[in-house]
Amino acid sequence: MSSHTDPILPAALPQAPPDPGRLPMTLPLLIEKKRLGDPIVMVTAYDYPSARAAEAAGVDLVLVGDSAATTVLGHSATTPVALEEMLVLARAVRRGLHTPLMIGDLPFGSYEVSDEQAIGSALRMVKEAGCEAVKLEGGRPASVSRARAIIGAGIPVMGHVGLTPQTSTALGGWKAQGRTAGAAARIASEALELQRAGCFALVFEAIPSAVAEELMPRVEIPVIGIGAGPATDGQVLVFHDLLGIRDGLGPRFVKRYANLQEEMNAGVAAFAEDVRARRYPGPEHTYSIDPGELAQLHRRLS
Ligand code: KIV
């Protein structure tokens, strides 16, 4: 019977070792980065390898985004992902992170019902998955109340205005927001309400660059943009979008830094070809047995 010392079994993955030269990101450090005009880098992660990539790149913030619904779970929208699923993903991310601040996205349905529900979900993200902060979408009075309640319970909250994918149906579809003076003014007032509620940072998603530029001097907390142009304090992209682990190009604001879906497809296809052509496994992939033992086995079996 195999045991954990059996050399055939791969060793259990260690937790990622910390880099002693790097300071963990904290809320005061984040504010300092904004003060210095030092761009803040945020990326999403959903598992151990994506967390390791974020850690190795030295990003400042990692969001376990509810975009996991589409990027890793295969849904066509973010709304179906459950809190339980987010917790599983966030725990895996936690094992790969040391220095970036880890933010857990509260999924649709986990905070809308009441402030109590929102606090309960945020507590689970912190206690069961090791998140250091949570994010929620929207700046209408209900979302502001949820943010204030969670902050009151001692958990930092990141707000999110502009295109809020969880409520994109109500917003008229997956499209840029704030393209009229009235709509942009609403986004401004939502951002300021979330700031007043005590959010430590905001995401501006899919709004015109010129609108973001107008809002930035009015917002004191760090703002991370996605499809909001260059004026924000930092930028975030979805891990799978920036690495090309998806079909199609994605939204206009995505810049693709790799084509990993193509590489993955090619790798699996090459493996399949090798197996069918009996090129895999080669001798270097096999285990040996002492010839005497083999002869004895042969006798026993016959
Ligand atoms: O879920 C997510 O990935 C997000 C980012 C786009 C900010 O909310």
Short mmCIF file of C-alpha atoms and ligand atoms in Angstrom, two decimals:
data_model
loop_
_atom_site.label_atom_id
_atom_site.label_comp_id
_atom_site.label_asym_id
_atom_site.label_seq_id
_atom_site.Cartn_x
_atom_site.Cartn_y
_atom_site.Cartn_z
CA MET A 1 0.00 0.00 0.00
CA SER A 2 1.25 3.49 -0.78
CA SER A 3 2.07 5.82 2.06
CA HIS A 4 2.94 9.51 2.03
CA THR A 5 6.64 8.52 1.89
CA ASP A 6 6.17 6.43 -1.25
CA PRO A 7 8.58 7.95 -3.80
CA ILE A 8 6.08 7.20 -6.60
CA LEU A 9 3.78 9.87 -5.22
CA PRO A 10 4.71 13.48 -5.88
CA ALA A 11 5.44 15.43 -2.72
CA ALA A 12 2.55 17.58 -1.49
CA LEU A 13 2.77 21.10 -2.89
CA PRO A 14 4.41 23.31 -0.30
CA GLN A 15 2.91 26.66 0.52
CA ALA A 16 4.67 29.31 -1.54
CA PRO A 17 7.76 30.45 0.38
CA PRO A 18 7.69 34.14 1.31
CA ASP A 19 10.20 36.50 -0.29
CA PRO A 20 11.97 38.10 2.70
CA GLY A 21 12.85 41.15 0.59
CA ARG A 22 9.25 42.19 -0.01
CA LEU A 23 6.87 43.87 2.40
CA PRO A 24 3.27 42.67 2.47
CA MET A 25 0.87 45.25 1.02
CA THR A 26 -1.16 47.06 3.66
CA LEU A 27 -3.85 49.74 3.51
CA PRO A 28 -1.44 52.51 4.69
CA LEU A 29 1.09 51.42 2.01
CA LEU A 30 -1.65 51.58 -0.60
CA ILE A 31 -2.55 55.14 0.42
CA GLU A 32 1.14 56.02 0.32
CA LYS A 33 1.35 54.67 -3.24
CA LYS A 34 -1.54 56.92 -4.22
CA ARG A 35 0.10 59.91 -2.53
CA LEU A 36 3.36 59.27 -4.38
CA GLY A 37 1.58 58.71 -7.71
CA ASP A 38 3.08 55.23 -7.86
CA PRO A 39 0.80 53.11 -10.12
CA ILE A 40 -1.04 50.36 -8.25
CA VAL A 41 -1.18 46.96 -9.94
CA MET A 42 -4.09 44.61 -9.34
CA VAL A 43 -4.85 41.31 -11.03
CA THR A 44 -7.45 38.63 -10.48
CA ALA A 45 -6.52 35.11 -9.35
CA TYR A 46 -8.66 32.05 -8.81
CA ASP A 47 -6.30 29.21 -7.82
CA TYR A 48 -2.79 28.36 -6.59
CA PRO A 49 -0.95 28.79 -9.93
CA SER A 50 -2.56 32.15 -10.74
CA ALA A 51 -1.78 33.33 -7.20
CA ARG A 52 1.86 32.21 -7.64
CA ALA A 53 2.07 34.19 -10.89
CA ALA A 54 0.68 37.30 -9.15
CA GLU A 55 3.10 36.83 -6.25
CA ALA A 56 6.09 36.34 -8.56
CA ALA A 57 5.17 39.45 -10.57
CA GLY A 58 5.06 41.50 -7.36
CA VAL A 59 1.57 42.91 -7.93
CA ASP A 60 0.06 45.02 -5.15
CA LEU A 61 -3.50 43.70 -4.98
CA VAL A 62 -5.03 40.34 -5.88
CA LEU A 63 -8.76 40.07 -6.36
CA VAL A 64 -10.40 36.69 -6.18
CA GLY A 65 -12.97 38.00 -8.63
CA ASP A 66 -16.44 36.69 -9.21
CA SER A 67 -15.28 36.76 -12.84
CA ALA A 68 -14.30 33.20 -11.82
CA ALA A 69 -17.86 32.35 -12.85
CA THR A 70 -16.93 32.92 -16.48
CA THR A 71 -13.14 32.40 -16.51
CA VAL A 72 -12.91 29.13 -14.59
CA LEU A 73 -16.44 27.80 -14.11
CA GLY A 74 -17.66 28.30 -17.67
CA HIS A 75 -20.79 30.34 -16.99
CA SER A 76 -21.79 33.08 -19.40
CA ALA A 77 -22.26 35.65 -16.61
CA THR A 78 -20.92 36.30 -13.12
CA THR A 79 -24.28 35.93 -11.36
CA PRO A 80 -24.36 32.11 -10.93
CA VAL A 81 -21.20 31.74 -8.81
CA ALA A 82 -21.96 30.88 -5.19
CA LEU A 83 -20.24 32.07 -2.04
CA GLU A 84 -19.21 28.45 -1.31
CA GLU A 85 -17.48 28.26 -4.70
CA MET A 86 -15.74 31.59 -4.14
CA LEU A 87 -14.48 30.30 -0.78
CA VAL A 88 -12.93 27.21 -2.38
CA LEU A 89 -11.15 29.36 -4.98
CA ALA A 90 -10.06 31.96 -2.44
CA ARG A 91 -8.50 29.32 -0.17
CA ALA A 92 -6.39 28.08 -3.06
CA VAL A 93 -5.30 31.63 -3.86
CA ARG A 94 -4.41 32.20 -0.19
CA ARG A 95 -1.95 29.28 -0.32
CA GLY A 96 -0.02 30.96 -3.13
CA LEU A 97 0.11 34.54 -1.82
CA HIS A 98 2.29 36.31 0.70
CA THR A 99 2.79 39.93 -0.27
CA PRO A 100 -0.17 41.24 -2.29
CA LEU A 101 -3.26 42.30 -0.36
CA MET A 102 -5.91 39.66 -1.03
CA ILE A 103 -9.44 40.85 -1.73
CA GLY A 104 -12.40 38.50 -2.00
CA ASP A 105 -15.25 39.49 -4.32
CA LEU A 106 -18.68 39.06 -2.71
CA PRO A 107 -20.73 37.17 -5.31
CA PHE A 108 -24.22 38.12 -6.43
CA GLY A 109 -26.77 37.05 -3.83
CA SER A 110 -24.34 37.02 -0.91
CA TYR A 111 -24.87 40.60 0.28
CA GLU A 112 -28.00 42.16 -1.23
CA VAL A 113 -30.59 40.86 1.24
CA SER A 114 -29.50 42.75 4.36
CA ASP A 115 -26.52 44.30 6.13
CA GLU A 116 -26.44 41.17 8.34
CA GLN A 117 -26.19 38.90 5.31
CA ALA A 118 -23.39 41.09 3.91
CA ILE A 119 -21.44 40.99 7.20
CA GLY A 120 -21.91 37.21 7.41
CA SER A 121 -20.58 36.66 3.88
CA ALA A 122 -17.65 39.02 4.38
CA LEU A 123 -16.74 37.29 7.66
CA ARG A 124 -16.66 33.94 5.87
CA MET A 125 -14.33 35.35 3.21
CA VAL A 126 -11.96 36.48 5.96
CA LYS A 127 -12.24 33.57 8.40
CA GLU A 128 -12.56 30.64 6.00
CA ALA A 129 -10.41 31.82 3.10
CA GLY A 130 -7.95 34.31 4.58
CA CYS A 131 -9.09 37.32 2.54
CA GLU A 132 -7.88 40.62 3.95
CA ALA A 133 -10.67 42.69 2.40
CA VAL A 134 -13.80 42.21 0.32
CA LYS A 135 -15.23 43.94 -2.72
CA LEU A 136 -18.85 44.56 -3.53
CA GLU A 137 -20.52 46.09 -6.56
CA GLY A 138 -22.64 49.21 -6.91
CA GLY A 139 -23.02 52.56 -5.23
CA ARG A 140 -26.76 52.80 -4.74
CA PRO A 141 -28.00 53.25 -1.16
CA ALA A 142 -28.32 49.50 -0.49
CA SER A 143 -24.72 48.78 -1.57
CA VAL A 144 -23.46 51.77 0.41
CA SER A 145 -25.29 50.50 3.48
CA ARG A 146 -23.74 47.01 3.01
CA ALA A 147 -20.28 48.53 2.63
CA ARG A 148 -20.74 50.61 5.79
CA ALA A 149 -21.96 47.58 7.74
CA ILE A 150 -19.05 45.37 6.68
CA ILE A 151 -16.54 48.14 7.46
CA GLY A 152 -18.26 48.54 10.83
CA ALA A 153 -17.55 44.87 11.46
CA GLY A 154 -13.86 45.55 10.91
CA ILE A 155 -13.42 44.30 7.35
CA PRO A 156 -12.03 46.68 4.72
CA VAL A 157 -14.24 47.09 1.65
CA MET A 158 -13.37 47.97 -1.93
CA GLY A 159 -16.26 49.54 -3.86
CA HIS A 160 -16.96 49.07 -7.58
CA VAL A 161 -18.83 51.52 -9.83
CA GLY A 162 -19.42 52.04 -13.53
CA LEU A 163 -20.09 48.74 -15.25
CA THR A 164 -21.06 46.36 -12.46
CA PRO A 165 -21.34 42.95 -14.14
CA GLN A 166 -23.59 41.43 -11.45
CA THR A 167 -26.32 43.93 -12.38
CA SER A 168 -25.44 44.39 -16.05
CA THR A 169 -28.97 43.39 -17.12
CA ALA A 170 -30.39 46.31 -15.15
CA LEU A 171 -27.69 48.55 -16.65
CA GLY A 172 -28.86 47.70 -20.17
CA GLY A 173 -26.23 45.12 -20.98
CA TRP A 174 -22.48 44.62 -20.84
CA LYS A 175 -21.42 48.05 -22.10
CA ALA A 176 -19.56 51.19 -21.09
CA GLN A 177 -21.31 53.35 -18.50
CA GLY A 178 -21.33 57.06 -17.76
CA ARG A 179 -21.49 58.25 -21.36
CA THR A 180 -23.97 61.05 -20.67
CA ALA A 181 -23.49 63.87 -18.20
CA GLY A 182 -26.34 62.52 -16.07
CA ALA A 183 -25.03 58.96 -16.01
CA ALA A 184 -21.48 60.13 -15.26
CA ALA A 185 -22.74 62.36 -12.43
CA ARG A 186 -24.54 59.33 -10.95
CA ILE A 187 -21.29 57.35 -11.01
CA ALA A 188 -19.53 60.28 -9.34
CA SER A 189 -22.08 60.45 -6.56
CA GLU A 190 -21.96 56.67 -6.06
CA ALA A 191 -18.15 56.80 -5.81
CA LEU A 192 -18.31 59.59 -3.26
CA GLU A 193 -20.98 57.79 -1.22
CA LEU A 194 -18.84 54.66 -1.09
CA GLN A 195 -15.85 56.77 -0.04
CA ARG A 196 -17.97 58.40 2.68
CA ALA A 197 -19.03 54.94 3.86
CA GLY A 198 -15.35 54.20 4.50
CA CYS A 199 -14.29 52.10 1.50
CA PHE A 200 -10.50 51.88 1.29
CA ALA A 201 -10.46 51.86 -2.53
CA LEU A 202 -12.71 51.80 -5.58
CA VAL A 203 -12.85 50.07 -8.93
CA PHE A 204 -14.01 52.16 -11.90
CA GLU A 205 -15.08 49.77 -14.66
CA ALA A 206 -15.79 50.64 -18.30
CA ILE A 207 -16.31 54.38 -18.14
CA PRO A 208 -14.93 57.00 -20.54
CA SER A 209 -11.36 58.09 -19.74
CA ALA A 210 -12.47 61.73 -19.67
CA VAL A 211 -15.09 60.90 -17.02
CA ALA A 212 -12.47 59.13 -14.89
CA GLU A 213 -10.22 62.18 -15.28
CA GLU A 214 -13.03 64.45 -14.05
CA LEU A 215 -13.70 62.21 -11.04
CA MET A 216 -10.12 61.53 -9.93
CA PRO A 217 -9.43 64.93 -8.27
CA ARG A 218 -12.65 64.48 -6.28
CA VAL A 219 -11.83 61.03 -4.89
CA GLU A 220 -9.37 60.73 -2.01
CA ILE A 221 -9.09 56.93 -1.82
CA PRO A 222 -7.12 54.83 -4.35
CA VAL A 223 -9.04 54.11 -7.56
CA ILE A 224 -8.22 51.08 -9.68
CA GLY A 225 -9.43 51.25 -13.27
CA ILE A 226 -10.49 48.60 -15.74
CA GLY A 227 -11.53 50.16 -19.01
CA ALA A 228 -11.44 53.58 -17.36
CA GLY A 229 -8.34 55.00 -19.07
CA PRO A 230 -4.99 56.05 -17.64
CA ALA A 231 -6.06 58.64 -15.02
CA THR A 232 -6.85 56.18 -12.21
CA ASP A 233 -4.32 55.33 -9.48
CA GLY A 234 -3.92 51.79 -10.74
CA GLN A 235 -5.11 49.22 -13.24
CA VAL A 236 -6.65 45.78 -12.96
CA LEU A 237 -7.11 43.10 -15.58
CA VAL A 238 -8.66 39.67 -15.37
CA PHE A 239 -5.91 37.00 -15.30
CA HIS A 240 -7.45 34.95 -18.10
CA ASP A 241 -7.96 38.02 -20.31
CA LEU A 242 -4.41 39.32 -20.06
CA LEU A 243 -2.92 35.87 -20.64
CA GLY A 244 -5.27 34.93 -23.48
CA ILE A 245 -6.87 31.98 -21.66
CA ARG A 246 -10.20 32.51 -23.36
CA ASP A 247 -11.95 32.34 -26.69
CA GLY A 248 -12.07 35.63 -28.52
CA LEU A 249 -10.38 38.87 -27.68
CA GLY A 250 -12.63 40.01 -24.83
CA PRO A 251 -13.64 43.59 -24.07
CA ARG A 252 -12.00 46.57 -25.81
CA PHE A 253 -9.92 47.46 -22.74
CA VAL A 254 -8.12 44.13 -22.55
CA LYS A 255 -4.47 44.09 -23.53
CA ARG A 256 -3.29 40.56 -24.21
CA TYR A 257 0.21 39.71 -22.96
CA ALA A 258 0.23 36.01 -23.92
CA ASN A 259 -1.77 33.44 -25.82
CA LEU A 260 -1.96 30.66 -23.28
CA GLN A 261 -5.22 29.13 -24.55
CA GLU A 262 -3.46 28.42 -27.86
CA GLU A 263 -0.43 27.05 -26.03
CA MET A 264 -2.63 24.84 -23.83
CA ASN A 265 -4.55 23.53 -26.83
CA ALA A 266 -1.29 22.79 -28.66
CA GLY A 267 0.21 21.06 -25.61
CA VAL A 268 -2.77 18.77 -25.05
CA ALA A 269 -2.98 18.02 -28.78
CA ALA A 270 0.73 17.10 -28.85
CA PHE A 271 0.21 14.75 -25.89
CA ALA A 272 -2.76 13.11 -27.61
CA GLU A 273 -0.72 12.64 -30.79
CA ASP A 274 2.20 11.14 -28.84
CA VAL A 275 -0.08 8.65 -27.09
CA ARG A 276 -1.77 7.61 -30.33
CA ALA A 277 1.59 7.23 -32.07
CA ARG A 278 3.01 5.31 -29.06
CA ARG A 279 5.77 7.92 -28.66
CA TYR A 280 4.71 8.49 -25.05
CA PRO A 281 5.75 7.24 -22.55
CA GLY A 282 9.46 6.93 -23.40
CA PRO A 283 11.97 5.00 -21.28
CA GLU A 284 12.77 8.18 -19.35
CA HIS A 285 9.18 8.32 -18.07
CA THR A 286 9.09 4.76 -16.68
CA TYR A 287 10.06 3.01 -13.42
CA SER A 288 12.41 0.03 -13.26
CA ILE A 289 12.37 -3.18 -11.20
CA ASP A 290 15.26 -5.42 -10.25
CA PRO A 291 15.47 -8.24 -12.88
CA GLY A 292 15.49 -10.91 -10.12
CA GLU A 293 12.27 -9.51 -8.66
CA LEU A 294 10.76 -9.44 -12.11
CA ALA A 295 11.69 -13.07 -12.76
CA GLN A 296 10.14 -14.06 -9.42
CA LEU A 297 6.95 -12.16 -10.28
CA HIS A 298 6.83 -13.88 -13.65
CA ARG A 299 7.10 -17.32 -11.95
CA ARG A 300 4.40 -16.40 -9.44
CA LEU A 301 2.02 -15.24 -12.10
CA SER A 302 2.50 -18.29 -14.25
O1 KIV B 1 -14.61 39.95 -10.80
C1 KIV B 1 -13.72 40.65 -11.32
O2 KIV B 1 -12.82 40.14 -11.98
C2 KIV B 1 -13.79 42.08 -11.12
C3 KIV B 1 -12.74 42.90 -11.79
C4 KIV B 1 -13.05 43.08 -13.20
C5 KIV B 1 -12.53 44.21 -11.12
O3 KIV B 1 -14.66 42.58 -10.48
#
